[in-house]
XYZ file of C-alpha atoms in Angstrom:
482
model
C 12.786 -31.240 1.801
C 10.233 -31.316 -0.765
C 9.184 -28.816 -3.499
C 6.250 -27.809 -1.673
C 7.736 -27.799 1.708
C 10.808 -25.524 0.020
C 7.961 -22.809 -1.385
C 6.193 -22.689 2.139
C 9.776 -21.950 4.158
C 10.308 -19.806 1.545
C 6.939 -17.896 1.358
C 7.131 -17.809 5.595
C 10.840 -16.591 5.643
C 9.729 -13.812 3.351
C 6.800 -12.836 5.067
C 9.238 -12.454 7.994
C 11.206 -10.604 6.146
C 9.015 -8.259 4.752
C 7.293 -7.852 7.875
C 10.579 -6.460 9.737
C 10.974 -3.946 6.840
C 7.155 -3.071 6.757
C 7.688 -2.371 10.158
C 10.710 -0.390 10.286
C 9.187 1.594 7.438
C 6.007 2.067 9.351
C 7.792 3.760 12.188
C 10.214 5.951 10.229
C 6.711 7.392 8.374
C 4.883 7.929 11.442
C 8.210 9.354 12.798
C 9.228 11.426 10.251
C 5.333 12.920 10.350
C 5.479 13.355 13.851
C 8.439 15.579 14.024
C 8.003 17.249 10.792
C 3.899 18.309 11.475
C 4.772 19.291 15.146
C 7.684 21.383 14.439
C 8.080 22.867 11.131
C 5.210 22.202 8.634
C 1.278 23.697 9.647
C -1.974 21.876 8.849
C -2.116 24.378 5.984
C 0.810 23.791 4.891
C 0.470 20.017 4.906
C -2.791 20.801 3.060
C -0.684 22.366 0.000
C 1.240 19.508 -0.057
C -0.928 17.005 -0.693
C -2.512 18.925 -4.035
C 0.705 17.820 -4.928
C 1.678 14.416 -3.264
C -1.859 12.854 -3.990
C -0.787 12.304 -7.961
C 3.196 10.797 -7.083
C 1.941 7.027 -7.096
C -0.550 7.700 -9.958
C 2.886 9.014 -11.954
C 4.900 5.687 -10.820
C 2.042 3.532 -12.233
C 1.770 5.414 -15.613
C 5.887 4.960 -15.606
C 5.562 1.020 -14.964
C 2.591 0.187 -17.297
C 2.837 -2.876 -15.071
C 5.572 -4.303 -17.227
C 7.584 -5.029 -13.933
C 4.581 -7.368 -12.627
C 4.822 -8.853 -16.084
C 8.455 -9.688 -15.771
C 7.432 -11.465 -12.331
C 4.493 -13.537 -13.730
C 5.889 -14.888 -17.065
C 7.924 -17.515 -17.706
C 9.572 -16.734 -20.994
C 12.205 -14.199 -20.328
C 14.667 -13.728 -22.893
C 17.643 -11.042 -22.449
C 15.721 -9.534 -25.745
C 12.764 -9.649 -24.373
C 13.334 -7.782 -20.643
C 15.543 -5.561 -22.840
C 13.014 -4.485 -25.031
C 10.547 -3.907 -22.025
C 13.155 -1.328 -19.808
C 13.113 0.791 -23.285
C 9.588 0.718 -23.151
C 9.696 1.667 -19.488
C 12.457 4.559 -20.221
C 10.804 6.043 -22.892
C 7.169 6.305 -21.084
C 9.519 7.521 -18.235
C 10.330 10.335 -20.608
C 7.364 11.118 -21.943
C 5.767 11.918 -18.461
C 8.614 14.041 -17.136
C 8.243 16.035 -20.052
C 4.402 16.170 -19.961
C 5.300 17.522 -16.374
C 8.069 19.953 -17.138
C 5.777 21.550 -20.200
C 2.011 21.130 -18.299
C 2.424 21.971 -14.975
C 3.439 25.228 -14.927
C 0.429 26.554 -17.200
C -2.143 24.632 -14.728
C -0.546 24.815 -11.079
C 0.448 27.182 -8.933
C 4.045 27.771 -8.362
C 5.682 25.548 -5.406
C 3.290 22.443 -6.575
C 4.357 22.972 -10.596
C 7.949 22.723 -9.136
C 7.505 19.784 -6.467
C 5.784 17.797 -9.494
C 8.732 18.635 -12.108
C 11.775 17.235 -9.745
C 9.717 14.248 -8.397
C 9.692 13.637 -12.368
C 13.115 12.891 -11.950
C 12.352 10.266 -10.365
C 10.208 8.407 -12.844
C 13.731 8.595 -15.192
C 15.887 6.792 -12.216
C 13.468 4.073 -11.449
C 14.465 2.476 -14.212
C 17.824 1.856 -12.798
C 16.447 -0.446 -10.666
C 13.027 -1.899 -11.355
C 13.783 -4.666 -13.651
C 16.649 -6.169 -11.098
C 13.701 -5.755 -8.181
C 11.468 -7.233 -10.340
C 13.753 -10.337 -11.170
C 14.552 -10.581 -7.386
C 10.998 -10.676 -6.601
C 10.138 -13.540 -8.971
C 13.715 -15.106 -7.354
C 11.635 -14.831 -4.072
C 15.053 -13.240 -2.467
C 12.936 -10.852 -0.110
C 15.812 -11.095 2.412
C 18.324 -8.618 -0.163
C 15.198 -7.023 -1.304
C 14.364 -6.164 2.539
C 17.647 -4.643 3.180
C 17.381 -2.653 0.644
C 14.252 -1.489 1.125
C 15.020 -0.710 5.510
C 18.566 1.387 4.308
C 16.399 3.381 1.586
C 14.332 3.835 3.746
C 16.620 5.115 6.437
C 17.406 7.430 3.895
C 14.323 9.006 3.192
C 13.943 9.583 6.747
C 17.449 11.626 7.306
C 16.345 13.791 3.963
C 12.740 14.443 5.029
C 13.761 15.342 8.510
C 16.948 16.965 7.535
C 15.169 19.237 4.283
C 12.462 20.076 6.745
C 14.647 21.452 9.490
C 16.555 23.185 7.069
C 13.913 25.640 6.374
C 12.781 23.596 2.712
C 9.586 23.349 3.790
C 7.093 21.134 2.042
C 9.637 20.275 -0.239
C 10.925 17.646 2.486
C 7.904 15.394 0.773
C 9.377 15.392 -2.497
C 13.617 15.699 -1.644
C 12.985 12.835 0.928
C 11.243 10.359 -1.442
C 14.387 11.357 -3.806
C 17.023 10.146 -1.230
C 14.778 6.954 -0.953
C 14.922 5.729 -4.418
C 18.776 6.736 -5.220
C 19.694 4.078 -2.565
C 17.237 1.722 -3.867
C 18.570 1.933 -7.595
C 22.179 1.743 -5.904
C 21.375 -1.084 -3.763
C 19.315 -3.301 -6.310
C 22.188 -2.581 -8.886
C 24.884 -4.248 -6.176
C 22.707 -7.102 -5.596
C 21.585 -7.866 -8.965
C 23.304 -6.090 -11.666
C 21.447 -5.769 -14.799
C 22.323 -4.080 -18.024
C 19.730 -3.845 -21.086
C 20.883 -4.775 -24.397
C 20.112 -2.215 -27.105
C 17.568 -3.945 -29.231
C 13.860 -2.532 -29.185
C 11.604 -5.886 -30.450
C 8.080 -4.940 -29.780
C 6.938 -7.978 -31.208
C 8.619 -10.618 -29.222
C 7.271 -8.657 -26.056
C 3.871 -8.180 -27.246
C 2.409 -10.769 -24.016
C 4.384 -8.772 -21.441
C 2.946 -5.692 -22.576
C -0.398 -6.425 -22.608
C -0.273 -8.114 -19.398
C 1.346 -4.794 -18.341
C -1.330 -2.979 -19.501
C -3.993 -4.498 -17.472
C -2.290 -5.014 -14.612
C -1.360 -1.231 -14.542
C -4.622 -0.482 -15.248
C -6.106 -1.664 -12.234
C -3.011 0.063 -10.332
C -3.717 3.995 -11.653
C -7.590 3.647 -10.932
C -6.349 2.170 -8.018
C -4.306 5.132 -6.486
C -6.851 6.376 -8.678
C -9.966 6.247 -6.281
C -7.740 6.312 -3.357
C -6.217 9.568 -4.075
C -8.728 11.954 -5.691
C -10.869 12.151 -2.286
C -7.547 14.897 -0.924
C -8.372 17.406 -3.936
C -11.934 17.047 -3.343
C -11.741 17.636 -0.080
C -9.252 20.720 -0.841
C -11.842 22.213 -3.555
C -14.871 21.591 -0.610
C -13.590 22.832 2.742
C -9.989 24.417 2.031
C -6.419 23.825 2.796
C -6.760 23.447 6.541
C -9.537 20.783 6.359
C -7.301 19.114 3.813
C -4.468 19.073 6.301
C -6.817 17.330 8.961
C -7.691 14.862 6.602
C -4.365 13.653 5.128
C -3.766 13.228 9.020
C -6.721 11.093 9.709
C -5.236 9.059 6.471
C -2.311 9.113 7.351
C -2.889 7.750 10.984
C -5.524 4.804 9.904
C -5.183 4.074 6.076
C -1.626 4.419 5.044
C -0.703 2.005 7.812
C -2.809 -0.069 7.054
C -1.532 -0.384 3.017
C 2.192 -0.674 4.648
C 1.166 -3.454 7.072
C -0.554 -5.183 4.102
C 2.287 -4.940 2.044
C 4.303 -7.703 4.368
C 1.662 -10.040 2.425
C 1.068 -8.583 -1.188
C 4.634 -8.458 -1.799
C 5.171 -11.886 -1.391
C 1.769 -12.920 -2.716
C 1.993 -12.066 -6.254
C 4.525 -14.261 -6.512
C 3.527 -17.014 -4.998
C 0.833 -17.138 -6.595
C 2.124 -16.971 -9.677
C 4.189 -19.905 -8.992
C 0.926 -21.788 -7.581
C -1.265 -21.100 -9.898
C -1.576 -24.435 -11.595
C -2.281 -25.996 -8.353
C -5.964 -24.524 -7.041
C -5.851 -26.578 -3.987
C -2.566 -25.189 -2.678
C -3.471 -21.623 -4.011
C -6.961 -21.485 -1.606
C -4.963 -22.490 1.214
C -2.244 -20.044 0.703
C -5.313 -16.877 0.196
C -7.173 -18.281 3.383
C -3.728 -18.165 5.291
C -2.625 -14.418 3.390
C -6.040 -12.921 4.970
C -6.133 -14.954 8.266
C -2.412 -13.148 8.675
C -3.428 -9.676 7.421
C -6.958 -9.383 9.460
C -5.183 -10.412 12.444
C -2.089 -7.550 11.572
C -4.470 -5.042 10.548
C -7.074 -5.381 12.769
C -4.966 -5.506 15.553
C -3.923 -2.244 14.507
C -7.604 -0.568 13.311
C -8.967 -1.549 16.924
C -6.309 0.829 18.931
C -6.408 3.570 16.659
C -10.546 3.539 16.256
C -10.814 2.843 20.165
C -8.002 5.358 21.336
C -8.175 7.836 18.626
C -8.873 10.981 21.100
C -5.415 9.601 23.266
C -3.868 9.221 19.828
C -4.224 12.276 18.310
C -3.539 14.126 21.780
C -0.604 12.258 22.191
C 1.165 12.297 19.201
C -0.444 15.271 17.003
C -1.802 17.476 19.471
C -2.360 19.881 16.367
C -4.809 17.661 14.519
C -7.380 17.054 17.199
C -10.412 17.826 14.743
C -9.551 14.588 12.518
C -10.888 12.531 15.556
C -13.956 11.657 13.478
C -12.442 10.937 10.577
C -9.553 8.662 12.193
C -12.477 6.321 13.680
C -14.648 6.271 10.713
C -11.617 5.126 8.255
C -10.247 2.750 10.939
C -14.046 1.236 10.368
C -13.085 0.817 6.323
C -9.542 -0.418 7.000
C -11.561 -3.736 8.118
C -12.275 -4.579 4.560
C -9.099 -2.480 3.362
C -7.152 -5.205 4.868
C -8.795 -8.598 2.575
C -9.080 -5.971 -0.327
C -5.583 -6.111 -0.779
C -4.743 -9.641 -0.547
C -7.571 -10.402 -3.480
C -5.421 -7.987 -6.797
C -2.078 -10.167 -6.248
C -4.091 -13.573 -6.260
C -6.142 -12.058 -9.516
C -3.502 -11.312 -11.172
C -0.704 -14.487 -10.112
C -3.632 -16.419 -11.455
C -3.228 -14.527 -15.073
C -6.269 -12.951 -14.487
C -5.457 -8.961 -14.478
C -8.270 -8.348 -16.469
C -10.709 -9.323 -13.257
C -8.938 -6.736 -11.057
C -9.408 -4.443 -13.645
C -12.655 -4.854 -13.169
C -12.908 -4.158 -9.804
C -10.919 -1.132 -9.442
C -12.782 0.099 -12.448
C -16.148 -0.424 -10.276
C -14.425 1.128 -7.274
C -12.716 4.165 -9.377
C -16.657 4.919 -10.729
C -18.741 4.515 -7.111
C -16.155 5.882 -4.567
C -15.236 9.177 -6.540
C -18.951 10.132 -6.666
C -19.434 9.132 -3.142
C -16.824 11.722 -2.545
C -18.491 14.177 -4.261
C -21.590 13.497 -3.563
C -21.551 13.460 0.314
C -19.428 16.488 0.561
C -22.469 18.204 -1.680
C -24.957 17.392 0.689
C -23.385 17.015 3.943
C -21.097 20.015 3.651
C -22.873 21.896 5.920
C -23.446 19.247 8.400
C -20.339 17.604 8.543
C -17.570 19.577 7.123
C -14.426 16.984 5.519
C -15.755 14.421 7.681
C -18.598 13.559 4.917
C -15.639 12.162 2.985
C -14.683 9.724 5.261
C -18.297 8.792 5.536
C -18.256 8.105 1.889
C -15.288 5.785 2.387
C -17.662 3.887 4.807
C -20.426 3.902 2.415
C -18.965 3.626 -0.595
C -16.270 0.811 -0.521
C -18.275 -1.826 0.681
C -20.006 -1.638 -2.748
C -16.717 -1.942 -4.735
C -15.597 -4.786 -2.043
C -18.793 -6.949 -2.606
C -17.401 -6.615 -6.410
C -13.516 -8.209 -5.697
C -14.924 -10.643 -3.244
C -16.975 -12.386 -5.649
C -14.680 -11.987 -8.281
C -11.917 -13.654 -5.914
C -14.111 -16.374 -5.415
C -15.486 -17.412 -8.861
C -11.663 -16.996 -10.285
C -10.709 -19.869 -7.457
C -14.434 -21.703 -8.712
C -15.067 -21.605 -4.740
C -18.117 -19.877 -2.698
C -18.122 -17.021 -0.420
C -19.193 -18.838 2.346
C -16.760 -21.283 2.705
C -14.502 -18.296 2.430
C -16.003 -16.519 5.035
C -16.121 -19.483 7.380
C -12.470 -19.722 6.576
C -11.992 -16.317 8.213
C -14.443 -15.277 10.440
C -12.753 -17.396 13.146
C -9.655 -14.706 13.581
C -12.096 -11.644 12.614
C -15.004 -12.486 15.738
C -11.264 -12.867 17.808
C -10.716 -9.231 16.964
C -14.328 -7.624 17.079
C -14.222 -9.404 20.671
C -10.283 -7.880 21.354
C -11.840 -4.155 20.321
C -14.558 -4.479 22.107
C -12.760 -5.183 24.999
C -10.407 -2.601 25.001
C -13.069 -0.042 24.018
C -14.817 -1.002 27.520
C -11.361 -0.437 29.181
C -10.160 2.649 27.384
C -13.919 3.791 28.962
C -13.179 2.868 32.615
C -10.137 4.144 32.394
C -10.991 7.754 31.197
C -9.662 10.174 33.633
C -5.974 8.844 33.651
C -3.720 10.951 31.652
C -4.085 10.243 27.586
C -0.633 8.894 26.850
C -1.212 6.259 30.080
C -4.795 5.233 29.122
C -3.307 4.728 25.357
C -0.963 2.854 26.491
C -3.067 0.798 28.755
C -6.116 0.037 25.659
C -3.647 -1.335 23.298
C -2.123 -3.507 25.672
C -5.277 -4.963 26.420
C -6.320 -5.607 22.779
C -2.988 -7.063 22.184
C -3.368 -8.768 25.137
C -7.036 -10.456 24.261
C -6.390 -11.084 20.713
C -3.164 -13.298 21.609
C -5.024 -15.306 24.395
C -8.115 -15.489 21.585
C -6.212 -16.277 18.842
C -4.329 -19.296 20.795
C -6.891 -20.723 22.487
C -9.603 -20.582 19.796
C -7.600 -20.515 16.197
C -4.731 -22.482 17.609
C -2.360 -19.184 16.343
C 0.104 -17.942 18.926
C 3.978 -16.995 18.621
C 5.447 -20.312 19.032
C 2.951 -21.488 15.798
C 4.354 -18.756 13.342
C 7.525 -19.213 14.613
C 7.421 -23.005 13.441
C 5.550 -21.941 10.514
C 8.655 -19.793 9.401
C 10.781 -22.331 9.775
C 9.077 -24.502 7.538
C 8.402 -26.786 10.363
């Protein structure tokens, strides 16, 4: 088998990989919500919560300084040099849970000052494990990595569900996460024991920090401008609104992000390995976005079509995010390409250009935010935020597109042509469904849900086969490197 032929199996068998664990992830969260919102924890409640949740990833980005994506893109390791950048990692690590252990409590209010001071713990174990997940990643062995990643998982679903129904509270959203990441250290250790030597050379790893640097950049503005829209919405219309929201999120956007992580956690990589080869690099970001707009989409068109059937359905508590679940299933359209574009940026050695972008999007979206939930407080209540989503990304989008395309020295159109193929499939799909789910509206809600996503399905696998030549038996060949 040749070199390239080797990278493609090995690209496919790791999308298939990462897709079962995406999955499997996918429906513990939505399970573990389910339960945990319906029996034990009120829209209040889940409001506190998230003035404390919505900073976690910003915390795990400030820990990483990107120095793990660093580790995946360069080609120079040295046993000094990886060394030197876990001490880095530890002692930022430090730093942060003692910024939280001294801050907090003059600035929060009790039960989030506490929640933010044990998750803090967990910046300090990470380091157990992110340099040998880092090394496995640039090994491409998603197969261990996916293991790992289903049985921590499994884990944070038996200690959110378990600290919930024994009376904790909202602290099942910080002791769950906790369970999650002492299996992952344990696991990654097993698979690929690592052990820094103790030698701090700053200068020899000069390149991996400063690569760090931008690439974490763009990944704290990132969670950034994605995050700051919950305390907004707290400060604007209160900790029951807030609830609602993190709902509507929860149903439409977080999904999406876990779906799209079957492709940008292989994608980095690849192209990092690729990147001296722009022929083969275009073809593998055509195929990345053809895969997630199909994935995503799929998945944006039930829950924007059936949103009323989903909500009554599954969260018959969170009715009034109805709204808000169709207008962000709207933005998870471009969601979906936006997150293919930072891994090909920065595989390319070019972290500084998704800097950029975020940067743009960190700047336009949080005024949007504000902004719409100044003037259309009245009118719309937290709903102007998602509006502002709607409004608002497009702008930062129009920002990564182009820079996707001038890093790859292509044009927009030919990648547009490259992909509106599969996207017209699934406008058509939703559009369908959305005329059934409208026939069909006095049958029960869990029937006519039912019912509307089998008929997207449905339409975007006969589309799909008979106009993009894409069906099951094609990606099952594809996987096998056939």
């Amino acid at each position: 088998m040749s070199e390239q032929a080797r990278m493609s199996t090995n690209v496919n068998r790791g999308l298939a990989w990462i897709g079962v664990a995406s999955s499997l992830v996918g429906i513990l969260d939505l399970l573990a919500i389910l339960v945990i919102l319906n029996f034990w924890i009120s829209p209040a409640e889940y409001g506190i919560a998230t003035k404390c949740i919505w900073i976690f990833p910003i915390l795990d980005q400030a820990t990483d300084l990107g120095l793990s994506a660093a580790v995946i893109q360069r080609d120079d390791h040295s046993d000094t040099k990886i060394s030197t950048v876990f001490w880095i990692n530890l002692g930022t690590a430090g730093l942060l849970f003692l910024g939280l252990a001294l801050i907090t409590p003059l600035v929060a209010r009790p039960i989030i000052a506490g929640m933010l001071i044990v998750y803090g713990t967990k910046l300090l174990w990470q380091n157990i494990y992110f340099i040998p997940v880092a090394l496995m990643k640039r090994e491409l062995r998603f197969k261990e990595l996916s293991i790992i990643r289903i049985i921590a998982n499994f884990a944070e679903f038996g200690g959110k569900i378990g600290f919930a129904a024994a009376g904790f509270g909202v602290w099942c959203f910080v002791l769950g996460p906790m369970c999650r990441v002492l299996v992952t250290g344990i696991g990654a250790q097993l698979r690929h024991p690592w052990r820094p030597k103790f030698v701090l050379r700053l200068r020899e790893a000069t390149e991996y920090v400063t690569f760090g640097l931008k690439s974490s950049g763009s990944q704290i503005l990132f969670y950034f401008y994605t995050n700051i829209d919950y305390p907004i919405v707290g400060y604007f219309f209160g900790d029951v609104s807030l609830g609602f929201y993190r709902l509507a999120y929860e149903v439409v956007l977080e999904p999406v992000r876990m779906i799209s992580n079957v492709i940008v956690d292989i994608a980095f990589p690849t192209f990092a390995r690729l990147r001296y080869e722009p022929q083969r690099v275009i073809a593998q970001f055509v195929s990345f976005t053809r895969l997630n707009l199909i994935t995503v989409m799929t998945y944006s068109a039930i829950v924007v079509v059936a949103a009323d059937d989903v909500l009554d359905v599954i969260f018959p508590k969170y009715l009034q995010a109805e709204t808000a679940v169709r207008i962000l299933g709207v933005v998870a359209v471009l969601r979906a390409v936006s997150y293919v574009i930072p891994p090909l940026l920065d595989g390319m050695g070019r972290p500084d250009r998704t800097f950029t972008y975020t940067l743009c999007a960190a700047v336009v979206l949080p005024l949007s935010y504000i902004a719409f939930a100044v003037v259309f407080r009245d009118r719309l209540g937290f709903e102007s935020v998602a509006v502002a989503w709607a409004v608002g990304y497009p702008l930062a989008f129009a920002v990564l597109a182009w820079l996707a395309v001038y890093t790859l020295d292509w044009s927009f159109s030919a990648y547009l042509k490259a992909v509106s193929g599969v996207s017209m499939c699934m406008v058509v799909a939703g559009l369908v469904g959305w005329g059934v789910h409208a026939v069909l509206g006095g049958l029960l809600p869990a029937i006519r849900l039912v019912l509307t996503a089998l008929t997207i399905v449905g339409v975007t696998g006969v589309l799909l086969a008979y106009t993009q030549g894409l069906s099951l038996r094609t990606a099952m060949r594809s996987m096998r490197g056939e």
